[in-house]
Short mmCIF file of C-alpha atoms in Angstrom, two decimals:
data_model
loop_
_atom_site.label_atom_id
_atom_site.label_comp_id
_atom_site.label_asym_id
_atom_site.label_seq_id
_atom_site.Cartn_x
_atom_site.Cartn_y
_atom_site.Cartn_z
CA UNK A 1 0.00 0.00 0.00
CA UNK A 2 1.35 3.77 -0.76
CA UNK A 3 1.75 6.80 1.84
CA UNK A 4 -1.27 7.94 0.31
CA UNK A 5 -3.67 5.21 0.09
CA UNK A 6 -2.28 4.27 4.29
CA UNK A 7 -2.89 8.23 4.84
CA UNK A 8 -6.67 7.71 2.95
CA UNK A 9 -7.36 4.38 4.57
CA UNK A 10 -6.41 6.24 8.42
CA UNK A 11 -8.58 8.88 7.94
CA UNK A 12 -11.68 6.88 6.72
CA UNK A 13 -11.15 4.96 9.99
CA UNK A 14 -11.01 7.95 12.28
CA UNK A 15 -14.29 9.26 10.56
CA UNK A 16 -15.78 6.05 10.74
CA UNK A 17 -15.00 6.23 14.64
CA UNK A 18 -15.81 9.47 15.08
CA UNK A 19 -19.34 9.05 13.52
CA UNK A 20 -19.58 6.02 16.30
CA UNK A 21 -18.94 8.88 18.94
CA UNK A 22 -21.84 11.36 17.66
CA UNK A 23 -24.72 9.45 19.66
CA UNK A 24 -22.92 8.77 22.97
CA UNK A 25 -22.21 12.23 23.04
CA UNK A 26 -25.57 13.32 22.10
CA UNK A 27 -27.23 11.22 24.53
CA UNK A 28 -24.90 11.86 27.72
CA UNK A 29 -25.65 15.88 26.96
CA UNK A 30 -29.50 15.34 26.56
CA UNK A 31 -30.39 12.09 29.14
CA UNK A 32 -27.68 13.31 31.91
CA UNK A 33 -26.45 17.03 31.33
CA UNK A 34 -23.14 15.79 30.50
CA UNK A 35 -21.07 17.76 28.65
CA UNK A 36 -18.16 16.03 26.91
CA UNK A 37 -15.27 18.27 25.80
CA UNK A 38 -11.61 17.36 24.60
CA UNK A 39 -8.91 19.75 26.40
CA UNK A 40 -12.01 22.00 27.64
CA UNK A 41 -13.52 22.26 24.09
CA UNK A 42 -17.02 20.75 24.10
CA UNK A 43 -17.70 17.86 21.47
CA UNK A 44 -21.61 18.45 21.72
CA UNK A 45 -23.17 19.24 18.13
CA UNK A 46 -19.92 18.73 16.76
CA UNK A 47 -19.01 17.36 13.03
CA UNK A 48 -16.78 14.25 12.46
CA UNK A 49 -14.65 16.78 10.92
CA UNK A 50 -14.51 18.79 13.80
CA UNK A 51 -14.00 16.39 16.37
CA UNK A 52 -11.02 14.90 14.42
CA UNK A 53 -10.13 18.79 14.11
CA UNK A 54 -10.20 19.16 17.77
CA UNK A 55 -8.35 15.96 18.26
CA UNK A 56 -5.63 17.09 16.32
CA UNK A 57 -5.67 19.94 18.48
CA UNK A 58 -4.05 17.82 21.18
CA UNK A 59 -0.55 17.98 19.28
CA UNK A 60 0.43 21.06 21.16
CA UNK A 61 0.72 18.53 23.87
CA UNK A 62 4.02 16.40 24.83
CA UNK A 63 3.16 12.89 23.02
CA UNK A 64 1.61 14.43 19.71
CA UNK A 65 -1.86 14.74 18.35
CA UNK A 66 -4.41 12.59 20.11
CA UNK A 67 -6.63 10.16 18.35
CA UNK A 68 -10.12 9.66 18.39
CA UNK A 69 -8.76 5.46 18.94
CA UNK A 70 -7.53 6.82 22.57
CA UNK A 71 -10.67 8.47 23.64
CA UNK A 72 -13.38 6.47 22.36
CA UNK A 73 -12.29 3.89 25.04
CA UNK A 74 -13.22 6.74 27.67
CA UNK A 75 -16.55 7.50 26.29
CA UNK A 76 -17.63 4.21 26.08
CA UNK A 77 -16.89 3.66 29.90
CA UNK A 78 -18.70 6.60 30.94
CA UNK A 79 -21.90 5.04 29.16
CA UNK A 80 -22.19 2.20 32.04
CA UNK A 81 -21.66 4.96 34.86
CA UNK A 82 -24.53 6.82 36.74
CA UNK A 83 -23.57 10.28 35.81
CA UNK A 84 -24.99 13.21 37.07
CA UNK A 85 -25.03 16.29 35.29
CA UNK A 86 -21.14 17.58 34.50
CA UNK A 87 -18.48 18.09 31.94
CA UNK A 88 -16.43 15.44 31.40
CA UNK A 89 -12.59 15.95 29.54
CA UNK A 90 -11.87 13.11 27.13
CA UNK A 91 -8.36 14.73 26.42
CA UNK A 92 -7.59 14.73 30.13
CA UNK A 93 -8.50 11.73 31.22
CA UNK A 94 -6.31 10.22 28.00
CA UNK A 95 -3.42 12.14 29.32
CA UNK A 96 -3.63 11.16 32.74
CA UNK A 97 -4.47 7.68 32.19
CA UNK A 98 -0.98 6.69 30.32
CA UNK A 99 0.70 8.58 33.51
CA UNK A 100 -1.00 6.15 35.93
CA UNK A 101 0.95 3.12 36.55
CA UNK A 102 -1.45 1.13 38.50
CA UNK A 103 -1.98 -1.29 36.08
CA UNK A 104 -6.15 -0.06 35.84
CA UNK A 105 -8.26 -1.05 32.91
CA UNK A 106 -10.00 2.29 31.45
CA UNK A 107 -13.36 1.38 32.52
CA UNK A 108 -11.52 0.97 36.39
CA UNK A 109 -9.75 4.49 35.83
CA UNK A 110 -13.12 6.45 34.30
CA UNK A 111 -15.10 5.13 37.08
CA UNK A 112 -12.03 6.81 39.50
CA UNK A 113 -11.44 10.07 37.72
CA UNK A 114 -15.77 10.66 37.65
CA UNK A 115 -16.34 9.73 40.78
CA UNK A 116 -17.25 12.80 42.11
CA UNK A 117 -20.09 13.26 39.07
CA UNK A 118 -21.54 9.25 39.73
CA UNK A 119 -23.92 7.88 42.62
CA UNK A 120 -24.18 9.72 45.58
CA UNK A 121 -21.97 12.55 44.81
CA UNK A 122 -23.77 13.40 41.73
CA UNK A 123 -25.48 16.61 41.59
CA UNK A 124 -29.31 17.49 41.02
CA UNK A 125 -30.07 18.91 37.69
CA UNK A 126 -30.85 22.15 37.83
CA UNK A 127 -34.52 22.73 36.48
CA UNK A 128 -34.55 25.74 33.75
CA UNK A 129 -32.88 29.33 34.58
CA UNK A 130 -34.85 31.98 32.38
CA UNK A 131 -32.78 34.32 30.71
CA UNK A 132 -33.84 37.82 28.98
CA UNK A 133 -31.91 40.01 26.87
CA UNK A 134 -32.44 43.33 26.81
CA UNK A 135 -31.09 44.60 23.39
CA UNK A 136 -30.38 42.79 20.06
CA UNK A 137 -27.21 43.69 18.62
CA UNK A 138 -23.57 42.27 18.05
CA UNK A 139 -23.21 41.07 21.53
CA UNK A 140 -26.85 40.47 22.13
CA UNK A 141 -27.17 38.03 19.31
CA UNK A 142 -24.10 35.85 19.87
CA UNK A 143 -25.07 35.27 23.46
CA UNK A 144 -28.58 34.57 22.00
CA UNK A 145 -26.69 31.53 20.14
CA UNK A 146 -24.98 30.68 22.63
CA UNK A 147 -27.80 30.22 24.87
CA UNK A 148 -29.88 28.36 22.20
CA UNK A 149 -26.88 25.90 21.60
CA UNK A 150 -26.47 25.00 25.05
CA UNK A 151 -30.53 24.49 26.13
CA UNK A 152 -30.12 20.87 24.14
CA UNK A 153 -30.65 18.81 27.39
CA UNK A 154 -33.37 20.95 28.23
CA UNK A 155 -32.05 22.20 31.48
CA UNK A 156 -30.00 25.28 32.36
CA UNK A 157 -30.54 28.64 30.83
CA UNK A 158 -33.16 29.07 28.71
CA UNK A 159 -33.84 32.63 26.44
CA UNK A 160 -37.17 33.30 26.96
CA UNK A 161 -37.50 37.02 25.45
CA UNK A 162 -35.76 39.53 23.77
CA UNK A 163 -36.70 43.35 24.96
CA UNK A 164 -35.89 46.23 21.59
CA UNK A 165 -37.33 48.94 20.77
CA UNK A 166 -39.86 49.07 17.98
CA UNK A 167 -38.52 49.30 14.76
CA UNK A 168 -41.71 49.69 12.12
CA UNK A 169 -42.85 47.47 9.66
CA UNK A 170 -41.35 43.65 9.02
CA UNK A 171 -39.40 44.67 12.96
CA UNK A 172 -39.57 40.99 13.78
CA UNK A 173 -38.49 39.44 10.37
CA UNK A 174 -36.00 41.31 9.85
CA UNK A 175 -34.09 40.75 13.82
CA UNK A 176 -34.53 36.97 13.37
CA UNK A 177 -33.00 37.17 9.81
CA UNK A 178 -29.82 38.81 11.53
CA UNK A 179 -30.35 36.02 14.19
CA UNK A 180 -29.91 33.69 11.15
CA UNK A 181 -27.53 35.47 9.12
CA UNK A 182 -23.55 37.13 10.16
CA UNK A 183 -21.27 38.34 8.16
CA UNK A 184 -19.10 37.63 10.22
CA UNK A 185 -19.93 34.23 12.29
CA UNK A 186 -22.03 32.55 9.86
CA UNK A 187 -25.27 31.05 9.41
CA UNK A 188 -27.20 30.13 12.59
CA UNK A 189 -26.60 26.33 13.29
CA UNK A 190 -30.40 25.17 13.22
CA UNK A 191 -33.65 26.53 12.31
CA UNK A 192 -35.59 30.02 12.96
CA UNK A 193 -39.33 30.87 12.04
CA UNK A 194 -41.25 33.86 13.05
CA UNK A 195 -44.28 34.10 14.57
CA UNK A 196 -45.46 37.46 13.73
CA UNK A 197 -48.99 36.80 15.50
CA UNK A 198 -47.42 36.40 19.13
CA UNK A 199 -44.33 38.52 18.11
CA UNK A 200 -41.86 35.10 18.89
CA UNK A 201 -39.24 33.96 17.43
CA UNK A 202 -38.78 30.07 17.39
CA UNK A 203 -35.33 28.70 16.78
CA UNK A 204 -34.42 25.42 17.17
CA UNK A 205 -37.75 24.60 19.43
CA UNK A 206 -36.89 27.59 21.74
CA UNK A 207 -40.01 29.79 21.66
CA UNK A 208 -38.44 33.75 22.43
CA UNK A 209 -41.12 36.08 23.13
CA UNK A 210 -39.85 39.45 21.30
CA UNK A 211 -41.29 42.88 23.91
CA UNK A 212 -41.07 45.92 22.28
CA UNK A 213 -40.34 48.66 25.12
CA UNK A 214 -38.31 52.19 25.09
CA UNK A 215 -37.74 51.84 28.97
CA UNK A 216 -37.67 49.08 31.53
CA UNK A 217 -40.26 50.41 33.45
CA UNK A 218 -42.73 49.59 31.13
CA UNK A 219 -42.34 45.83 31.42
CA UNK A 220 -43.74 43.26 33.79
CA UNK A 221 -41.96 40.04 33.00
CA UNK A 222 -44.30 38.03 35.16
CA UNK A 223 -46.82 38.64 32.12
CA UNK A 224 -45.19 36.48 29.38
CA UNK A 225 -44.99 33.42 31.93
CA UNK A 226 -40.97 35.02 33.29
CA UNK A 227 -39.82 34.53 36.67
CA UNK A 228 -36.62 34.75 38.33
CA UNK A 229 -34.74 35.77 35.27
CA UNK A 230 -31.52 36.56 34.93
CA UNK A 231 -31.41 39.57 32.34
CA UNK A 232 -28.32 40.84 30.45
CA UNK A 233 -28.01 44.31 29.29
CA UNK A 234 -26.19 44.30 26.17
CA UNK A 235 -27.16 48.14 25.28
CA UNK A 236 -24.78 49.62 27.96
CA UNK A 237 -26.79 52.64 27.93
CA UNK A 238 -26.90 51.95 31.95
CA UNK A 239 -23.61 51.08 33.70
CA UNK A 240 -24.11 52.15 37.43
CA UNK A 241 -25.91 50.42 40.29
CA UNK A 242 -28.92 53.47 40.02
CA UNK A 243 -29.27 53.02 36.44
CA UNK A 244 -29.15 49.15 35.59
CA UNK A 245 -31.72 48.66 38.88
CA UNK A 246 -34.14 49.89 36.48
CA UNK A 247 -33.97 46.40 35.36
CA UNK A 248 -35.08 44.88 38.44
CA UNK A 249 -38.70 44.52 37.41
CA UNK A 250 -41.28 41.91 38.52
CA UNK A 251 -39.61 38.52 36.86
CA UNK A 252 -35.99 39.95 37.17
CA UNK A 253 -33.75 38.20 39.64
CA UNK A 254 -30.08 39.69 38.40
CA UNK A 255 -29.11 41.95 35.59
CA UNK A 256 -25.84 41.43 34.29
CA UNK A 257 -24.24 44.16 32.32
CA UNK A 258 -22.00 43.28 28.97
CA UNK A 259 -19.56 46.49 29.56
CA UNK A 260 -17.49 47.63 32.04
CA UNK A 261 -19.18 48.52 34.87
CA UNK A 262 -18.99 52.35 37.05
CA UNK A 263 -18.87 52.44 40.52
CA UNK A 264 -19.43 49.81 42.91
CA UNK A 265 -20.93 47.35 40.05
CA UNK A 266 -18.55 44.58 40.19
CA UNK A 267 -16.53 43.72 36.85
CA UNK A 268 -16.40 39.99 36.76
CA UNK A 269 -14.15 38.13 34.41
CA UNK A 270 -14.54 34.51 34.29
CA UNK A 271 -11.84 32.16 35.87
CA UNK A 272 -10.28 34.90 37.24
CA UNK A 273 -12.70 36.32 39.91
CA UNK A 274 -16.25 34.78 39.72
CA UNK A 275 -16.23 32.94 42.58
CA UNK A 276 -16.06 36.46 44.31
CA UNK A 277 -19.57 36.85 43.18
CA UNK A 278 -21.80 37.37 46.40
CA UNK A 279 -24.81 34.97 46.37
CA UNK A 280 -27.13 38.01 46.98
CA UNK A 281 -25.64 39.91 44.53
CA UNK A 282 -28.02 41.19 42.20
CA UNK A 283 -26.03 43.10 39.58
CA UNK A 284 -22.50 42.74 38.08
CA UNK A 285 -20.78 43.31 35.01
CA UNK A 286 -18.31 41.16 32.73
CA UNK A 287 -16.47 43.98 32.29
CA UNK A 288 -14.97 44.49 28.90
CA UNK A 289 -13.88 42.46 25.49
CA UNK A 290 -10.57 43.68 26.02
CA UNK A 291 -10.10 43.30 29.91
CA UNK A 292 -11.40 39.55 29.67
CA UNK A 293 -8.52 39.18 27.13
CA UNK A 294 -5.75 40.63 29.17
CA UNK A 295 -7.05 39.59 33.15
CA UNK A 296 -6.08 35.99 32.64
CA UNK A 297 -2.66 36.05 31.32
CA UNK A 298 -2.17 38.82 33.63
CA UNK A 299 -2.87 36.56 36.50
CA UNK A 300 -1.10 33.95 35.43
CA UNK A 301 2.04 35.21 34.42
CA UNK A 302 1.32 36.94 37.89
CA UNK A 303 1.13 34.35 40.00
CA UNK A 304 4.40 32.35 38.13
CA UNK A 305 6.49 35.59 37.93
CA UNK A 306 5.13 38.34 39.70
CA UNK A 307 4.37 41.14 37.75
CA UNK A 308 6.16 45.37 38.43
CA UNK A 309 4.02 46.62 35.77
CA UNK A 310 2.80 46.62 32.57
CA UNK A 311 1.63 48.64 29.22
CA UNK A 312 -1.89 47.26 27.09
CA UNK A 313 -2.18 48.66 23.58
CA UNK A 314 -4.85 47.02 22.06
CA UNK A 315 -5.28 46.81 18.03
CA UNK A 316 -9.15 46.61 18.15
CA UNK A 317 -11.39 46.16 15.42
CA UNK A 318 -14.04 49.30 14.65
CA UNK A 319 -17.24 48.90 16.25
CA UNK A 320 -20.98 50.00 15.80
CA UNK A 321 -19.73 52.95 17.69
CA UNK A 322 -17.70 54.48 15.30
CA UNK A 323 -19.00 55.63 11.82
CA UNK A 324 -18.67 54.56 8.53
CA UNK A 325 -17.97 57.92 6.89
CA UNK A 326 -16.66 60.81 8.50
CA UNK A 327 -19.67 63.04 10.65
CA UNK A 328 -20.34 64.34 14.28
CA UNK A 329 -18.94 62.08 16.84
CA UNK A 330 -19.55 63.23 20.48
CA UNK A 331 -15.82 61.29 21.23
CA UNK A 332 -12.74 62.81 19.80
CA UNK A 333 -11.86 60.96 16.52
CA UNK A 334 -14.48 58.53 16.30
CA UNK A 335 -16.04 60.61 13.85
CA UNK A 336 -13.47 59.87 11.46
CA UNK A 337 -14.56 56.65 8.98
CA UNK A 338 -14.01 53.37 10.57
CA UNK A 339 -13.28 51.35 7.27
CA UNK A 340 -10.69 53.89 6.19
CA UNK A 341 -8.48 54.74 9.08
CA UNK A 342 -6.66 53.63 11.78
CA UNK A 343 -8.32 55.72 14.73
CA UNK A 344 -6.39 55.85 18.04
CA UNK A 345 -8.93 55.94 21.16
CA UNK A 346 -9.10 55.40 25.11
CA UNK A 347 -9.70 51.77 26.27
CA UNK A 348 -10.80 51.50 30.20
CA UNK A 349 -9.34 48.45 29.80
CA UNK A 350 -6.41 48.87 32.36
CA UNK A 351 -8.09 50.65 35.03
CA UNK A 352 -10.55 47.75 35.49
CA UNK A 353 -7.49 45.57 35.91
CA UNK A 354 -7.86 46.60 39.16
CA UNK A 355 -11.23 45.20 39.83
CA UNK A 356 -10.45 42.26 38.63
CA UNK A 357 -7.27 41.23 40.10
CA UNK A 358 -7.25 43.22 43.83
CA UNK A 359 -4.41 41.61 44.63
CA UNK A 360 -1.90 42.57 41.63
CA UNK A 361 -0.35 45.95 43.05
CA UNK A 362 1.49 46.59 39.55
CA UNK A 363 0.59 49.64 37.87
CA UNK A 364 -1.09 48.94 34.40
CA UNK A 365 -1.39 51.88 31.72
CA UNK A 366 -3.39 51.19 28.66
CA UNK A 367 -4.43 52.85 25.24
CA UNK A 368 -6.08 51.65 22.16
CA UNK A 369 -6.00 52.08 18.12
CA UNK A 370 -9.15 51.24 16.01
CA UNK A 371 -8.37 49.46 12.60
CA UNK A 372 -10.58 48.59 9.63
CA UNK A 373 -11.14 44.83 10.26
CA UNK A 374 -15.04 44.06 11.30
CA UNK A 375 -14.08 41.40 13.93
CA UNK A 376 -10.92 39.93 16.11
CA UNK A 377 -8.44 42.04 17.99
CA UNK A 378 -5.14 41.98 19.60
CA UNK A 379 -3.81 42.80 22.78
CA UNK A 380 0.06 43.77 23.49
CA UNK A 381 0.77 43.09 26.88
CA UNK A 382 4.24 44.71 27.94
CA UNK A 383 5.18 43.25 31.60
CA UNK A 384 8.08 44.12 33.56
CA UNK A 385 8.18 41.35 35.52
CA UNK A 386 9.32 40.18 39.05
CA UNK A 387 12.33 37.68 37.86
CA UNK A 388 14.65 37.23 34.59
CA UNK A 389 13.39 34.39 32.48
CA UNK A 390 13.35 32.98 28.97
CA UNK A 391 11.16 32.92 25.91
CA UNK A 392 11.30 29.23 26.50
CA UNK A 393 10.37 29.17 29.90
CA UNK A 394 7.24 31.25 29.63
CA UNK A 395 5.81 29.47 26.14
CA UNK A 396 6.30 26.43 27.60
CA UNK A 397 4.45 27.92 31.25
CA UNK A 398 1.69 29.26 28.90
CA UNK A 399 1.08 26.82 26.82
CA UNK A 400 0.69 24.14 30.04
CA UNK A 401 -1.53 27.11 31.37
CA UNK A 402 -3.82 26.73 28.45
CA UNK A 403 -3.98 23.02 28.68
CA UNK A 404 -4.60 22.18 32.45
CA UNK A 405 -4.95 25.27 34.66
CA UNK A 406 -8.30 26.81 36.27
CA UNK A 407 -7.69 29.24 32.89
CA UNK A 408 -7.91 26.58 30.13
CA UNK A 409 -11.28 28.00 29.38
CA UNK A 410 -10.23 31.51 29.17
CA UNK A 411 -6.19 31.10 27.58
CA UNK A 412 -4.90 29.43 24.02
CA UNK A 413 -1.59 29.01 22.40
CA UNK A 414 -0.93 28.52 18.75
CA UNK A 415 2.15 27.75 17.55
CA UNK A 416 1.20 28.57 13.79
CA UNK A 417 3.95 30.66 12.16
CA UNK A 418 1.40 32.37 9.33
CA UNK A 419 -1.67 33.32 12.09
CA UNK A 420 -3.72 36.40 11.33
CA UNK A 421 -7.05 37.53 12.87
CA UNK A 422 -9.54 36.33 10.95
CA UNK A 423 -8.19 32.41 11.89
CA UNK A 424 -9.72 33.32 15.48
CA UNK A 425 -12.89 34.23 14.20
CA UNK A 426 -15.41 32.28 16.56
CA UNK A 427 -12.58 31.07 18.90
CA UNK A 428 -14.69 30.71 22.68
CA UNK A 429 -11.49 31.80 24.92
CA UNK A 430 -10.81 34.92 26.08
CA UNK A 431 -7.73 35.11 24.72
CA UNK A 432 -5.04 33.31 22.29
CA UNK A 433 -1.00 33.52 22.78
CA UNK A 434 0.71 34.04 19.78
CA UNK A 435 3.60 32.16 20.52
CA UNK A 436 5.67 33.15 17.29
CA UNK A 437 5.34 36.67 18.55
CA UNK A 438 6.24 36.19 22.24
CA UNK A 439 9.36 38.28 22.92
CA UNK A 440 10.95 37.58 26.35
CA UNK A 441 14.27 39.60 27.49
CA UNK A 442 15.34 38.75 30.95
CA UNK A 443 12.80 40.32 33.42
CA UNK A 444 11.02 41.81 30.30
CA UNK A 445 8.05 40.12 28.40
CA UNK A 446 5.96 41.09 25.48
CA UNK A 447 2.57 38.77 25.50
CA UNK A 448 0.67 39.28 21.75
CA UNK A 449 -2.66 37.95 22.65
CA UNK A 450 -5.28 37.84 20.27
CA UNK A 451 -9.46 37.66 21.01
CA UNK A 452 -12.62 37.45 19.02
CA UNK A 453 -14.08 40.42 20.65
CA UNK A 454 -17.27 39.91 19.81
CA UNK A 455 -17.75 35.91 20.18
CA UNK A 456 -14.98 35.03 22.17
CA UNK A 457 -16.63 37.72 24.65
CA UNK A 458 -19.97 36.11 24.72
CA UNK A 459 -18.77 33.12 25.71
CA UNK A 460 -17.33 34.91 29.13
CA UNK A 461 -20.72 36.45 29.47
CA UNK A 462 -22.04 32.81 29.11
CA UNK A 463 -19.71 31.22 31.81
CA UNK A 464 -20.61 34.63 34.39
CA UNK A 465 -24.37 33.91 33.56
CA UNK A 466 -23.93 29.94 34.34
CA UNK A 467 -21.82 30.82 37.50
CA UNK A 468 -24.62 33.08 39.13
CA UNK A 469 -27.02 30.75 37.89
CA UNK A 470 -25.99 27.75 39.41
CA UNK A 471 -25.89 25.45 36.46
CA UNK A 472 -21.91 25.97 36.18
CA UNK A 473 -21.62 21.97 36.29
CA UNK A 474 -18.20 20.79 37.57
CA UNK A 475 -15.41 19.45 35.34
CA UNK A 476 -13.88 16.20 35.64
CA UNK A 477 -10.84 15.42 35.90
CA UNK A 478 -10.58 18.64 38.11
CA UNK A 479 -7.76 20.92 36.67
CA UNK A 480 -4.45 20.46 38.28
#
């Protein structure tokens, strides 16, 4: 046989395996609440191509790219277990299974490593959050996905209306074709109809009431069958306590703000500080795109090195803020045309640092240049730092950072010597390490860090809405 008919014949096997895994997966996420990921990415919905795609993944790690022979193994053990509703990590219980020289059989192992998620440690499922969005733009309608992806098993959050402002005729055909449509993130992964009679959108079986409303104080929730909601602001045309209390209207439990938050409102970045979160705490923020991307790298090169201080300047893409051709801007320079310049601006960025991370007594300055790319942004993250070091030594911190820490969620590391932002369109951590661009010069490091600002974003807003919600299921095996 030739290279490339063994190469062809591989391949057709791994699909053929991977198609085998589709089912299990499907099941565990709709019968149990299990989640299965691979090295904290989640399998659920997946393709065969992308699970071999996320597999592959698993190179960055010492041993070489993982293969969907290792892990099936794993998934078929957790079939015969009584799981409880979790997320379970095929690519780390792989990894730590060839380290264990007990002599277990996988089944033996699985049953070990889950143990907390089976019999009488297993956790109640949590009967249905409701979850309102108040506003429908960029942000608004990627956490709307988001929230429609993840109510498969029927539990957790579930979007049960959107709140705009009345737009005229065809209002609600028109907001659920940009539900279906993005330029920049694609189709919508399912189906959408309208239901102009009841004003409700219907996508994928989840019926979203649409409430037309120019101020909060014209809405009881409790009328459209809402209670105990968790509502996000993504309009952030209120960011104090006074002003997003408006909210707090019969059917509202929390409000949770998607920009940086003034005063007392706390700015919560995910893996970093949620579990500061008071349980009576009614509203909080998730801060910004920006200071999601540059809190957990922060931290951890913090806690490995100590950090003196540091210098942000983010290359951001425009926003809806900014305008298309140059006219009256109430900002200094946003006026000028997004597409066509390069448009240096403020970013609050590095002052909310500091609500974030308490502890980190390092002075952090920040600034920010707008550039004509719709989506994706990068963050360059000078650190003077507490002890000399090597390039070496912090790629190879980072990139172990990104595979097994409390931050694997929120930190990845690619290697690729030709990356660009448009390859992180859609990525779901906070932030990326570029690790060709890492420059490290005794107690000096430059970090480049890119982040979908828009997606990568909402899925911090997701994991801050799960937290305070309580269906934030633990993962398994717990991160080292």
């Amino acid at each position: 046989m030739t290279v490339n008919e063994d190469s062809f014949t591989n391949w057709k096997n791994r699909e053929e395996i991977a198609e085998s895994m589709i089912p299990i997966i499907g099941k565990l996420h709709r019968e149990r609440d299990v989640t299965v990921l691979l090295h904290s990415r989640s399998l659920v919905n997946k393709s065969v191509v992308s699970i071999l795609k996320t597999h592959r993944f698993a190179r960055q790690m010492p041993g070489g790219e993982l293969s969907v022979t290792e892990t099936l193994p794993f998934l078929e053990a957790l079939t015969a277990l009584d799981l409880g509703p979790s997320q379970i990590d095929l690519g780390m219980l792989a990894a730590e299974y060839k380290t264990d020289d007990r002599g277990l059989s996988v089944a033996e192992f699985t049953a070990e490593a889950v143990s907390g998620a089976t019999g009488e440690n297993k956790i109640e499922r949590c009967k249905p959050r409701d979850v309102v969005l108040y506003g429908f733009g960029r942000i608004g309608r990627l956490v709307a996905r988001l929230l429609i992806e993840k109510a498969g098993s029927g539990n957790g959050l579930r979007l049960r209306a959107i709140v705009v402002r009345g737009g005229g005729e065809a209002d609600l055909v028109k907001r659920a074709s940009l539900l279906r449509r993005d330029s920049i993130h694609g189709q919508f992964q399912g189906t959408i109809t309208v239901d102009e009679a009841t004003s409700t959108i219907i996508a994928n079986g989840n019926a979203i009431k649409v409430i037309y409303a120019n101020d909060p104080s014209e809405i009881d929730y409790t009328a459209y069958g809402i209670n105990d909601a968790i509502l996000i602001d993504n309009t952030g045309k209120w960011r104090d306590r006074e002003g997003l209390s408006t909210h707090l209207r019969p059917g509202i439990d929390k409000v949770v703000l998607t920009a940086p938050g003034k005063g007392d409102v706390p700015n919560i970045v995910h893996g970093v500080n949620h579990d500061t979160i008071k349980p009576d705490e009614r509203i909080l923020s998730c801060a910004s795109c920006t200071t999601n991307a540059i809190v957990p790298p922060l931290k951890a090169m913090d806690d490995e090195y100590g950090v003196l201080r540091g210098h942000v300047e983010t290359v951001h893409s425009f926003t809806n803020d900014q305008n298309l051709l140059d006219n009256y801007h109430k900002a200094d320079r946003r006026g000028r045309s997004a597409p066509l310049n390069m448009v240096i601006t403020e970013t609050g960025a590095a002052s909310a640092v500091a609500k974030a991370l308490p502890d980190l007594k390092a002075p952090i300055t920040g600034s920010s240049i707008r550039v004509p790319v719709p989506d994706v942004s990068i963050a360059i993250l000078s650190l003077r730092l507490g002890r000399e070091t090597t390039r070496e030594e912090v790629l190879d911190y980072l990139r172990e950072v990104s595979l097994h820490s409390p931050l694997k969620r929120q930190i990845d590391f690619t290697t690729a010597p030709d990356a660009v932002s448009m390859d992180f369109v859609g990525s779901r951590h906070a932030s990326i390490v570029d690790a060709g661009a890492t420059k490290v010069d005794g107690d000096n490091a430059i970090l480049y860090l890119w982040y979908d600002n828009e997606f990568g974003y909402s899925c911090q807003v997701i994991r801050v809405v799960q937290h305070v919600s309580g269906v934030e299921y633990p993962t398994y095996p717990a991160a080292i």
